[in-house]
mmCIF file of N, CA and C in Angstrom:
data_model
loop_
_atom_site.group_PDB
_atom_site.id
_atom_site.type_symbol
_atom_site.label_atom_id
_atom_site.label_comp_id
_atom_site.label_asym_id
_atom_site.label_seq_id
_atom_site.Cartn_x
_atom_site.Cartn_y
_atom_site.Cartn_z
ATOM 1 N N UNK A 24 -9.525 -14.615 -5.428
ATOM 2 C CA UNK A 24 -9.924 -13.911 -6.634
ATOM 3 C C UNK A 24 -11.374 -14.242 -6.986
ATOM 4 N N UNK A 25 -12.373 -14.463 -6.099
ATOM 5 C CA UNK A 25 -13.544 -14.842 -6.408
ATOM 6 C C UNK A 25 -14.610 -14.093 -6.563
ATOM 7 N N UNK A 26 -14.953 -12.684 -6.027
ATOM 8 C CA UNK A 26 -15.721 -12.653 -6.311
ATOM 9 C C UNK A 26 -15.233 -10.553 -6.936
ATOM 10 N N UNK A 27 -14.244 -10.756 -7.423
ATOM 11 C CA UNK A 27 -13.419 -9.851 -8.386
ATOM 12 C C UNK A 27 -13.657 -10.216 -9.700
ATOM 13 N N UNK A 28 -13.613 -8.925 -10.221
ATOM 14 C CA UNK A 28 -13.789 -9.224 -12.038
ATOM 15 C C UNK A 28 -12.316 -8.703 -12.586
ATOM 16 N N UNK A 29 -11.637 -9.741 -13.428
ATOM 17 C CA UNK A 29 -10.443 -9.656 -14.052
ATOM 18 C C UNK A 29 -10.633 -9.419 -15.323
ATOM 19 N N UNK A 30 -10.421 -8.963 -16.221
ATOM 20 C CA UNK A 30 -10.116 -8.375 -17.933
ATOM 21 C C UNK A 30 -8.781 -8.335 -18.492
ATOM 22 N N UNK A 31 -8.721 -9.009 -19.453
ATOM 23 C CA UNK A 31 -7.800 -8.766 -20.621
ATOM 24 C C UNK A 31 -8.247 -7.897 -21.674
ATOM 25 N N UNK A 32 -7.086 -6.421 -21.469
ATOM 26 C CA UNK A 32 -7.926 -5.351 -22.503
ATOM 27 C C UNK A 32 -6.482 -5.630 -23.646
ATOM 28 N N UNK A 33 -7.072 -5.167 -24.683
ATOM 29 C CA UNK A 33 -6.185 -4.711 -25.987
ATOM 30 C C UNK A 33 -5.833 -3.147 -25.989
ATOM 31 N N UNK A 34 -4.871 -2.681 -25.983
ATOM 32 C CA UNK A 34 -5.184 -1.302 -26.372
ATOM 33 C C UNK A 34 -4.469 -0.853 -27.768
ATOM 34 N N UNK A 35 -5.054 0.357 -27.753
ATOM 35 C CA UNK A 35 -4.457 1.137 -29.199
ATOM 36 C C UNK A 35 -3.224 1.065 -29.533
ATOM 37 N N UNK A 36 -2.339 1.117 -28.242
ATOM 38 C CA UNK A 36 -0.924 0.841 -28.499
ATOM 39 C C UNK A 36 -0.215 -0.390 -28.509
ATOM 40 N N UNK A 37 -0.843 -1.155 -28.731
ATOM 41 C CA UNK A 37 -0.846 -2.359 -29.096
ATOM 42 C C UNK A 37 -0.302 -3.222 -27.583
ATOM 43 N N UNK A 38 -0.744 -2.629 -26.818
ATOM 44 C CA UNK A 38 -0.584 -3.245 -25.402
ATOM 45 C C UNK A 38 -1.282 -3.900 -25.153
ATOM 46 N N UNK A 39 -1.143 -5.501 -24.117
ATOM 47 C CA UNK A 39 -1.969 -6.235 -23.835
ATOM 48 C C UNK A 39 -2.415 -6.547 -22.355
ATOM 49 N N UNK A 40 -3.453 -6.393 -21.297
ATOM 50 C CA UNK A 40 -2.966 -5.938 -20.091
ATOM 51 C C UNK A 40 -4.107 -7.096 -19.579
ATOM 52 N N UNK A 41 -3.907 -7.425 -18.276
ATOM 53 C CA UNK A 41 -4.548 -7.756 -17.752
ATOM 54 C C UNK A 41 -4.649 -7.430 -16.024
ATOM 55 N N UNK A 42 -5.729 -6.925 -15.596
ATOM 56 C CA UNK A 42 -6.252 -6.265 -14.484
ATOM 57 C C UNK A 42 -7.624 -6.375 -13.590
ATOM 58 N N UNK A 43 -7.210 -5.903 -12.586
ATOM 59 C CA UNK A 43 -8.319 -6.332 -11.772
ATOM 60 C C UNK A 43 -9.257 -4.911 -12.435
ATOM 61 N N UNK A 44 -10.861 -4.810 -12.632
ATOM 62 C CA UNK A 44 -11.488 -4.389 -12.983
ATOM 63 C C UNK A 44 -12.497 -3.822 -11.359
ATOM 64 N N UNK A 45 -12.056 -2.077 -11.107
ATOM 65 C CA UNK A 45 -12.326 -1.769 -10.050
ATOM 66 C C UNK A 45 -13.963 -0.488 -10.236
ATOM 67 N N UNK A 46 -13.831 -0.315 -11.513
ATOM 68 C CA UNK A 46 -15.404 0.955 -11.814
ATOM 69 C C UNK A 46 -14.926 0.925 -13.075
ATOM 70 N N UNK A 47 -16.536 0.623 -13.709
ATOM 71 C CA UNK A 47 -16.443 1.183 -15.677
ATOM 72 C C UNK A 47 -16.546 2.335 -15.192
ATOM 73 N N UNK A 48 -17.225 2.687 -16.510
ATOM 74 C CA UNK A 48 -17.698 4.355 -17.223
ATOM 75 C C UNK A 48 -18.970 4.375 -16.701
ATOM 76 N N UNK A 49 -18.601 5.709 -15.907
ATOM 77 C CA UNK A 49 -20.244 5.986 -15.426
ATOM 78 C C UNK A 49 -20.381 7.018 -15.310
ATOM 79 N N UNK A 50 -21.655 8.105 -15.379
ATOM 80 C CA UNK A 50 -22.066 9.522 -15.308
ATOM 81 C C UNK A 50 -21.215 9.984 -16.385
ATOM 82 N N UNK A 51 -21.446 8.905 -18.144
ATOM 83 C CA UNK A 51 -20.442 9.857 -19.218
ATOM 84 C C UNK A 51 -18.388 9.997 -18.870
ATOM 85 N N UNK A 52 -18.153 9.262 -17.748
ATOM 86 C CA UNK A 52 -17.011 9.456 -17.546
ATOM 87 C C UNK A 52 -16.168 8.306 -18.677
ATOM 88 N N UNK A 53 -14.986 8.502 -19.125
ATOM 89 C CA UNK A 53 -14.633 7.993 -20.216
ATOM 90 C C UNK A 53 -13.350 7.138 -19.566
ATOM 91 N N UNK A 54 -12.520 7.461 -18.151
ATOM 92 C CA UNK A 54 -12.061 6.615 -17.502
ATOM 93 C C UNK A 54 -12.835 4.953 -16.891
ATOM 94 N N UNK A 55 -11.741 4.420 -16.713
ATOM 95 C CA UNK A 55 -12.119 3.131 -16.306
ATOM 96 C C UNK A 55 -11.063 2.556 -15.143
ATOM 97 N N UNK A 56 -11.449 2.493 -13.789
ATOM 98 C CA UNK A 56 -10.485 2.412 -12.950
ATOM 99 C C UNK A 56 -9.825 1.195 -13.036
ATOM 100 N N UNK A 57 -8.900 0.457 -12.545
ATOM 101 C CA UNK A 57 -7.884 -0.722 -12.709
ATOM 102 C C UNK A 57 -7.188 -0.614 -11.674
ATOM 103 N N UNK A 58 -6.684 -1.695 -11.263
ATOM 104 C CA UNK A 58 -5.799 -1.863 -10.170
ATOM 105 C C UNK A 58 -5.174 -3.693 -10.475
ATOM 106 N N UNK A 59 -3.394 -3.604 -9.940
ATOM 107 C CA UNK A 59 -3.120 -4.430 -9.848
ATOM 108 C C UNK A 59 -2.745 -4.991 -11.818
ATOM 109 N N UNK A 60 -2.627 -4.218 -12.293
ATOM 110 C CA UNK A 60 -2.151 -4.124 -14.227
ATOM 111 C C UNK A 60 -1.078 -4.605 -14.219
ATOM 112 N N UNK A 61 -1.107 -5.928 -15.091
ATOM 113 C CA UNK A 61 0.197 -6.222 -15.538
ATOM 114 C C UNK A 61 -0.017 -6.451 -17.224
ATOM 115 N N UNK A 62 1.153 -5.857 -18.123
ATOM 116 C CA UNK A 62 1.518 -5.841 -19.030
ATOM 117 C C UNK A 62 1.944 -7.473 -19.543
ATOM 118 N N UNK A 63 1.042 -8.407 -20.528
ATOM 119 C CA UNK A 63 1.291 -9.476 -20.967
ATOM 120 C C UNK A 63 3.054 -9.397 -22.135
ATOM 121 N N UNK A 64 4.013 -9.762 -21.988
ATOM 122 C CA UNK A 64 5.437 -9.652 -22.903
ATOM 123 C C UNK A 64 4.956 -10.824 -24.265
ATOM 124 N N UNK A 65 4.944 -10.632 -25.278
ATOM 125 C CA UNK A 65 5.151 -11.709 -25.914
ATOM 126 C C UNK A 65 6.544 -11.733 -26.371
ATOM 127 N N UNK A 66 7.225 -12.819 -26.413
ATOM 128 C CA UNK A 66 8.805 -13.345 -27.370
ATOM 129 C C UNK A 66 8.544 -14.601 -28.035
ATOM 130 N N UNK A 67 9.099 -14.468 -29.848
ATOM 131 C CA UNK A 67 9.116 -15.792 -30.185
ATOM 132 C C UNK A 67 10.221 -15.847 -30.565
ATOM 133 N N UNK A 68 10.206 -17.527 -30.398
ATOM 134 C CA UNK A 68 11.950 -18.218 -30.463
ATOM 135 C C UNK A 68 11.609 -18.633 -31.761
ATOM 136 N N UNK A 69 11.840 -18.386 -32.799
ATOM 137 C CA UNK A 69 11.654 -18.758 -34.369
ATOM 138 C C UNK A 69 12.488 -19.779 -35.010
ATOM 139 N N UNK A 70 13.584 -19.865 -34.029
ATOM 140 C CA UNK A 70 14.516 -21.342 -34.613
ATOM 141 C C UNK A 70 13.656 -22.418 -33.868
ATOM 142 N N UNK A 71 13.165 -22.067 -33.043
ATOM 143 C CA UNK A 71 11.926 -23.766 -31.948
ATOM 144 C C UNK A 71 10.687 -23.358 -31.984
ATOM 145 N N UNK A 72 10.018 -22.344 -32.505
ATOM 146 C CA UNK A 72 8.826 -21.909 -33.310
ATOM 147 C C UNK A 72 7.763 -22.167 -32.485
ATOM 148 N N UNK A 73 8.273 -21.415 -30.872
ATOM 149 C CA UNK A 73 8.167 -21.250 -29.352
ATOM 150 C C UNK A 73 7.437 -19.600 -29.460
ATOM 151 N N UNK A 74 6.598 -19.684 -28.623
ATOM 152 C CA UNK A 74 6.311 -18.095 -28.144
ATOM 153 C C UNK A 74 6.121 -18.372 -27.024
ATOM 154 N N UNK A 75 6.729 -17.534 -25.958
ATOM 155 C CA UNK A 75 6.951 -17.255 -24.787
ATOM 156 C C UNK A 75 6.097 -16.311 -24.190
ATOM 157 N N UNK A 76 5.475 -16.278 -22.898
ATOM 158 C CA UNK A 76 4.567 -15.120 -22.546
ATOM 159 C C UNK A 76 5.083 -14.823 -20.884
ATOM 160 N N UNK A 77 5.784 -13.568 -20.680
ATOM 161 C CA UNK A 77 5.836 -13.374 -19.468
ATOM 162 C C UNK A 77 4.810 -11.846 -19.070
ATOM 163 N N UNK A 78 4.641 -11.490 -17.738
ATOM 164 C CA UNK A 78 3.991 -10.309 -16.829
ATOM 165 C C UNK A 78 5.031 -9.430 -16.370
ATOM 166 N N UNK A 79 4.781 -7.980 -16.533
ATOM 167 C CA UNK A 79 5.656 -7.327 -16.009
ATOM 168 C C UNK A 79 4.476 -6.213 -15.515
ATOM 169 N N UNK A 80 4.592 -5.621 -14.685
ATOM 170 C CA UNK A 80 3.968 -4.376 -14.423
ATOM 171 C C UNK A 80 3.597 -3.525 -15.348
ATOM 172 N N UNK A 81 2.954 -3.389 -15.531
ATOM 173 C CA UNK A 81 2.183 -1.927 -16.590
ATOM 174 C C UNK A 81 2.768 -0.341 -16.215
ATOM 175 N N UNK A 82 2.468 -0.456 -15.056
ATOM 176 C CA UNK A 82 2.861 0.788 -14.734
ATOM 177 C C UNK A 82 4.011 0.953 -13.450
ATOM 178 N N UNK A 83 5.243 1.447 -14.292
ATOM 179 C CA UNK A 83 6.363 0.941 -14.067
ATOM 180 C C UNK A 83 6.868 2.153 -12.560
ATOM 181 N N UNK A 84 7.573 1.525 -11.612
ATOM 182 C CA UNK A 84 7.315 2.667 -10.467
ATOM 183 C C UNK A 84 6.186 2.505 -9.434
ATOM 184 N N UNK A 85 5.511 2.125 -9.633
ATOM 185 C CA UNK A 85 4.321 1.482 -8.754
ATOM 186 C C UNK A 85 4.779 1.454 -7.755
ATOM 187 N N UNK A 86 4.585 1.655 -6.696
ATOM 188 C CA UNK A 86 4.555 1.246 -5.415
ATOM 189 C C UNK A 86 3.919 -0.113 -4.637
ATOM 190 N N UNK A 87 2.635 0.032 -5.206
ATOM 191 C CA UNK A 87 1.815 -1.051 -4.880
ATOM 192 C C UNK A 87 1.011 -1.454 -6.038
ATOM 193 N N UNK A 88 1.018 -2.699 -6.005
ATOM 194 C CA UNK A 88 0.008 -3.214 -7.117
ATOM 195 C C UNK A 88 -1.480 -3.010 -6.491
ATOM 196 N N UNK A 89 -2.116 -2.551 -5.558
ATOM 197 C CA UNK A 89 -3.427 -2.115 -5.016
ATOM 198 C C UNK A 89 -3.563 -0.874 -5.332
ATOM 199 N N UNK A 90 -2.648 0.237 -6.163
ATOM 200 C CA UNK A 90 -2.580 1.580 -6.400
ATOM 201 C C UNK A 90 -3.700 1.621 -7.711
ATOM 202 N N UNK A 91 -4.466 2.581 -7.627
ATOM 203 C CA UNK A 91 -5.498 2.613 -8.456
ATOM 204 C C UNK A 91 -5.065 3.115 -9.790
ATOM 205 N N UNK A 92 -5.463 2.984 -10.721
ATOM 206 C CA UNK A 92 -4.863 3.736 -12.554
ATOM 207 C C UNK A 92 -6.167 3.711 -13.012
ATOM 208 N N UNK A 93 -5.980 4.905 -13.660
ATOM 209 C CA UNK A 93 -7.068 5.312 -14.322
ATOM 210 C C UNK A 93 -7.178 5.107 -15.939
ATOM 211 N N UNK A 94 -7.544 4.179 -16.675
ATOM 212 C CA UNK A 94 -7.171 3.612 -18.268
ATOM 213 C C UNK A 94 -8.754 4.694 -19.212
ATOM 214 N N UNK A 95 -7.992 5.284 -19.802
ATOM 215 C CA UNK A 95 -9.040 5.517 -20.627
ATOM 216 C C UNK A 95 -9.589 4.693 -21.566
ATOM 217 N N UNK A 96 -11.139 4.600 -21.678
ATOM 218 C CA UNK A 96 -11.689 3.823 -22.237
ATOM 219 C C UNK A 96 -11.615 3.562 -23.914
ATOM 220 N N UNK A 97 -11.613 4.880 -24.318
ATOM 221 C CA UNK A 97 -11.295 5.569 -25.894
ATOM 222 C C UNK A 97 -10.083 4.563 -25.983
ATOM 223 N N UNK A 98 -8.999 4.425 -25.632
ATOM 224 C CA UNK A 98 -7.792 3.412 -25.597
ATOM 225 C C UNK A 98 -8.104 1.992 -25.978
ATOM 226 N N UNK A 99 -9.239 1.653 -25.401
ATOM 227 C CA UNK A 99 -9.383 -0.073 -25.495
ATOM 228 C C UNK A 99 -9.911 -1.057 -26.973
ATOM 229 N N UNK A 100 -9.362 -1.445 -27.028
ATOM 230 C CA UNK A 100 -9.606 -1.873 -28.675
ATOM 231 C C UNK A 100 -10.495 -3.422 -28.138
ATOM 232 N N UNK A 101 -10.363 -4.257 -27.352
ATOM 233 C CA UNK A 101 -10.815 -5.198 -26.802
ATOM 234 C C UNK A 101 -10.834 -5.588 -25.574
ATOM 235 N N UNK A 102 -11.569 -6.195 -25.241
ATOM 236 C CA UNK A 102 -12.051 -6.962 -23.913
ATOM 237 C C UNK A 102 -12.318 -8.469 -23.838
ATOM 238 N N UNK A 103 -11.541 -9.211 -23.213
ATOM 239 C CA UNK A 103 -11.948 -10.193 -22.342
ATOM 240 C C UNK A 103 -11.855 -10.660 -21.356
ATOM 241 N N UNK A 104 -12.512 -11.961 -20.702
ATOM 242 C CA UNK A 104 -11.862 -12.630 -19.591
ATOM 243 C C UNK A 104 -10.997 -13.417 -19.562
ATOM 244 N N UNK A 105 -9.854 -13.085 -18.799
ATOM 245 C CA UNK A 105 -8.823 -14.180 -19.074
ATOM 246 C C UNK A 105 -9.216 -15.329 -18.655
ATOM 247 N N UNK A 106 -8.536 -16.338 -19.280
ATOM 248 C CA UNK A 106 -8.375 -17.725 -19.316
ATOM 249 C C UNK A 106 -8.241 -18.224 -17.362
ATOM 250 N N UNK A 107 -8.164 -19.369 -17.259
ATOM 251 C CA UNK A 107 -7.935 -19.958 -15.924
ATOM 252 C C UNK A 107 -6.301 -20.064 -16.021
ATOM 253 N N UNK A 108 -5.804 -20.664 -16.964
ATOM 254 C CA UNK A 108 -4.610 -21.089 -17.280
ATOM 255 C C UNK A 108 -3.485 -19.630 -17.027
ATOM 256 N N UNK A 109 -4.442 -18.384 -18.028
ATOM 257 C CA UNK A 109 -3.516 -16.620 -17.770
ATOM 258 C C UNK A 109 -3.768 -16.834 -16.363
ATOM 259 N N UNK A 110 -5.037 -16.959 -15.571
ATOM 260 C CA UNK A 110 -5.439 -16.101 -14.440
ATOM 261 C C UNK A 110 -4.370 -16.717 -13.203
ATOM 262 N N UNK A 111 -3.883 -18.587 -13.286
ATOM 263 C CA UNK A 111 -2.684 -19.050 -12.847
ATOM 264 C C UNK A 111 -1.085 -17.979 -12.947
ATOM 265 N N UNK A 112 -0.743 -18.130 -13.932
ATOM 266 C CA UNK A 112 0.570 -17.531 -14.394
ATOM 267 C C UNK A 112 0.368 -15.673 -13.928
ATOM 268 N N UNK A 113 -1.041 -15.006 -13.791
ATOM 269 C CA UNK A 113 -1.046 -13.770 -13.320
ATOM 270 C C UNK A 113 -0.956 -13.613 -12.109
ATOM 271 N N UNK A 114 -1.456 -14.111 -11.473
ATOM 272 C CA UNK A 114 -1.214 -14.212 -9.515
ATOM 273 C C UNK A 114 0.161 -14.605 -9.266
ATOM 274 N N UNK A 115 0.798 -15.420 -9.843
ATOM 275 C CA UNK A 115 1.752 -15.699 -9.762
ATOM 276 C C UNK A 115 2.876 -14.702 -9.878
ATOM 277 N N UNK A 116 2.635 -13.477 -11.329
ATOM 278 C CA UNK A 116 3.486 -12.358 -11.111
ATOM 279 C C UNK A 116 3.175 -11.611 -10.748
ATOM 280 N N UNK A 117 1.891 -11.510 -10.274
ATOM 281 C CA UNK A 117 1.816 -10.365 -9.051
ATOM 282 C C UNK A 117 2.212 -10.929 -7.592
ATOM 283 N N UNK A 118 2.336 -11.735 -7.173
ATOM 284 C CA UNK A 118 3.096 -11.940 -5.907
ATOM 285 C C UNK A 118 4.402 -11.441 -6.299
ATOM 286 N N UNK A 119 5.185 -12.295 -6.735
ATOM 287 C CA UNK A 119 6.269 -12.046 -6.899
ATOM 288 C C UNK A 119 6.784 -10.159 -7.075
ATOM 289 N N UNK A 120 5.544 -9.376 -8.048
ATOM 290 C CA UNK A 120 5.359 -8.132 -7.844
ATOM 291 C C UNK A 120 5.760 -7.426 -6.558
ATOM 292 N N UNK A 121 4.301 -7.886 -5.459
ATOM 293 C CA UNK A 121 4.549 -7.575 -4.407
ATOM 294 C C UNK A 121 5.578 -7.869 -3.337
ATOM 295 N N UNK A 122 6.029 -8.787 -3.700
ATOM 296 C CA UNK A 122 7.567 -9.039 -2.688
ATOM 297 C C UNK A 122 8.863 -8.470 -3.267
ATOM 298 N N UNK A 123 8.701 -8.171 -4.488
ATOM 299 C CA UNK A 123 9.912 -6.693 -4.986
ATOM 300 C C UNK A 123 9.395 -5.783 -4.158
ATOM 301 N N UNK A 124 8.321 -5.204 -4.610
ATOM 302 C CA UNK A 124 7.991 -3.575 -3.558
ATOM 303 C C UNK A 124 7.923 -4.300 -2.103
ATOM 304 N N UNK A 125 7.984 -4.852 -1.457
ATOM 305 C CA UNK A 125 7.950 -5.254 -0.104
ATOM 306 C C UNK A 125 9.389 -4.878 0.446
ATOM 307 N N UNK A 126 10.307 -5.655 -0.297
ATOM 308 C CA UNK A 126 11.633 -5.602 -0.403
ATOM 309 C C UNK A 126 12.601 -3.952 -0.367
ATOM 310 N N UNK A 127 11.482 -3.590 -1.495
ATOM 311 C CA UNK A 127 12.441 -2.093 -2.113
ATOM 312 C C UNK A 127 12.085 -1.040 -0.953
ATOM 313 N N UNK A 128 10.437 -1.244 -0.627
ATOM 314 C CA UNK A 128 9.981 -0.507 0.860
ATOM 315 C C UNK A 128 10.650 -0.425 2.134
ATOM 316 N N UNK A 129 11.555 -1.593 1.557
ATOM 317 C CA UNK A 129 11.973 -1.892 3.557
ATOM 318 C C UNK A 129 13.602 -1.585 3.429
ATOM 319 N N UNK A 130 14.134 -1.653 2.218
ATOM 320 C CA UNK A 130 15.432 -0.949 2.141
ATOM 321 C C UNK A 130 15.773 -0.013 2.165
ATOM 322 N N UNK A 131 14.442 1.257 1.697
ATOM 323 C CA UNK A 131 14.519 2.712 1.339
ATOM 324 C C UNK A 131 14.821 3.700 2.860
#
């Protein structure tokens, strides 16, 4: 993951994503390409006053997490770089990602 740019966007729908960052906005275009999106879950346990954070795919059906998505920019309420600590726990569910579709590919 080195010499890739990763982002944690906010969006309007109160979604929290984090993705590999593949082309901004350019020539006025208002898309922003992405690849490899996973959707941050928050859960809190309010009796142990715990919040939990798991990754699930963003875009559900995927075939491949290398499949390109196109995020409109108008959508994004924020931007950052994730943490070292997210960028651990994100590789982590994207493997695991890719060995479901590895799996589901080779059964079909």
């Amino acid at each position: 993951m080195s010499n890739t740019v990763y982002k944690q966007f906010k969006l309007t729908s109160g979604d929290e994503v984090i993705c590999e960052l593949v082309e901004t906005n350019a020539d006025g275009e208002t898309d922003v390409i992405v690849r490899r999106a996973m959707k941050i879950i928050t859960t809190d346990d309010l009796e142990s006053n715990t919040r939990y954070y798991t990754f699930k795919p963003w875009v559900s059906f995927q075939d491949d997490t290398l499949d390109l998505v196109a995020l409109n920019s108008v959508h994004i309420v924020s931007e950052s770089t994730p943490s070292d600590t997210v960028m651990l726990h994100y590789a982590g569910a994207l493997s695991d990602a890719d060995k479901y579709n590895s799996i589901r590919k080779h059964t079909n």
